[in-house]
Amino acid sequence: MMRHALPGIGNNWLVLLKTTALVSIIGLQDMVKIAGDASGSTQQPFTFYLTVAFVFLFFTAISSALLKRLEVKYSLQTR
């Protein structure tokens, strides 16, 4: 059953990670605000905004890798 449920669960997790209150756990809004303040004082916005983007991408990549490993684990049991 996990083999069939895991893609939907993973999709919902990534949607929640990107759009809802889980983002506040990561502090994405806070990180963007700090990057905006830092870029305003140094006149280098891409440096700070790219750093925030890579941190958020890191969390998404870790989640995707974990979900992929779970899919492989549960698909091997059906062979």
GROMACS .gro file of C-alpha atoms in nm:
model
   79
    1MET     CA    1   0.000   0.000   0.000
    2MET     CA    2   0.288   0.238   0.073
    3ARG     CA    3   0.406   0.192  -0.285
    4HIS     CA    4   0.084   0.349  -0.408
    5ALA     CA    5   0.047   0.611  -0.133
    6LEU     CA    6   0.401   0.745  -0.123
    7PRO     CA    7   0.393   0.957  -0.443
    8GLY     CA    8   0.083   1.141  -0.321
    9ILE     CA    9   0.224   1.187   0.027
   10GLY     CA   10   0.550   1.316  -0.118
   11ASN     CA   11   0.370   1.557  -0.346
   12ASN     CA   12   0.165   1.694  -0.056
   13TRP     CA   13   0.478   1.730   0.158
   14LEU     CA   14   0.659   1.932  -0.108
   15VAL     CA   15   0.356   2.154  -0.163
   16LEU     CA   16   0.330   2.215   0.211
   17LEU     CA   17   0.701   2.286   0.234
   18LYS     CA   18   0.682   2.545  -0.041
   19THR     CA   19   0.357   2.725   0.036
   20THR     CA   20   0.220   2.704   0.390
   21ALA     CA   21   0.303   2.735   0.754
   22LEU     CA   22   0.593   2.490   0.731
   23VAL     CA   23   0.780   2.766   0.551
   24SER     CA   24   0.762   2.968   0.871
   25ILE     CA   25   0.946   2.687   1.051
   26ILE     CA   26   1.230   2.730   0.806
   27GLY     CA   27   1.195   3.105   0.839
   28LEU     CA   28   1.181   3.179   0.467
   29GLN     CA   29   1.001   3.509   0.515
   30ASP     CA   30   1.253   3.610   0.781
   31MET     CA   31   1.543   3.509   0.560
   32VAL     CA   32   1.404   3.711   0.267
   33LYS     CA   33   1.353   4.014   0.492
   34ILE     CA   34   1.709   3.991   0.622
   35ALA     CA   35   1.841   3.948   0.268
   36GLY     CA   36   1.644   4.256   0.160
   37ASP     CA   37   1.788   4.460   0.445
   38ALA     CA   38   2.141   4.339   0.375
   39SER     CA   39   2.112   4.401   0.003
   40GLY     CA   40   1.982   4.752   0.069
   41SER     CA   41   2.289   4.843   0.269
   42THR     CA   42   2.551   4.673   0.049
   43GLN     CA   43   2.390   4.724  -0.295
   44GLN     CA   44   2.450   4.355  -0.377
   45PRO     CA   45   2.103   4.199  -0.383
   46PHE     CA   46   2.187   3.890  -0.587
   47THR     CA   47   2.442   3.768  -0.335
   48PHE     CA   48   2.194   3.763  -0.049
   49TYR     CA   49   1.887   3.651  -0.242
   50LEU     CA   50   2.079   3.367  -0.405
   51THR     CA   51   2.197   3.254  -0.062
   52VAL     CA   52   1.837   3.241   0.060
   53ALA     CA   53   1.734   3.056  -0.257
   54PHE     CA   54   2.005   2.794  -0.209
   55VAL     CA   55   1.910   2.737   0.155
   56PHE     CA   56   1.549   2.681   0.054
   57LEU     CA   57   1.659   2.461  -0.237
   58PHE     CA   58   1.868   2.257   0.008
   59PHE     CA   59   1.559   2.177   0.219
   60THR     CA   60   1.363   2.083  -0.093
   61ALA     CA   61   1.645   1.864  -0.228
   62ILE     CA   62   1.681   1.680   0.103
   63SER     CA   63   1.307   1.612   0.108
   64SER     CA   64   1.309   1.492  -0.252
   65ALA     CA   65   1.606   1.262  -0.192
   66LEU     CA   66   1.444   1.112   0.115
   67LEU     CA   67   1.118   1.053  -0.070
   68LYS     CA   68   1.305   0.893  -0.360
   69ARG     CA   69   1.483   0.654  -0.123
   70LEU     CA   70   1.152   0.558   0.035
   71GLU     CA   71   1.001   0.494  -0.307
   72VAL     CA   72   1.293   0.269  -0.400
   73LYS     CA   73   1.269   0.086  -0.069
   74TYR     CA   74   0.902   0.011  -0.103
   75SER     CA   75   0.917  -0.070  -0.473
   76LEU     CA   76   1.187  -0.336  -0.416
   77GLN     CA   77   0.958  -0.530  -0.184
   78THR     CA   78   0.707  -0.586  -0.463
   79ARG     CA   79   0.956  -0.747  -0.704
   0.00000   0.00000   0.00000
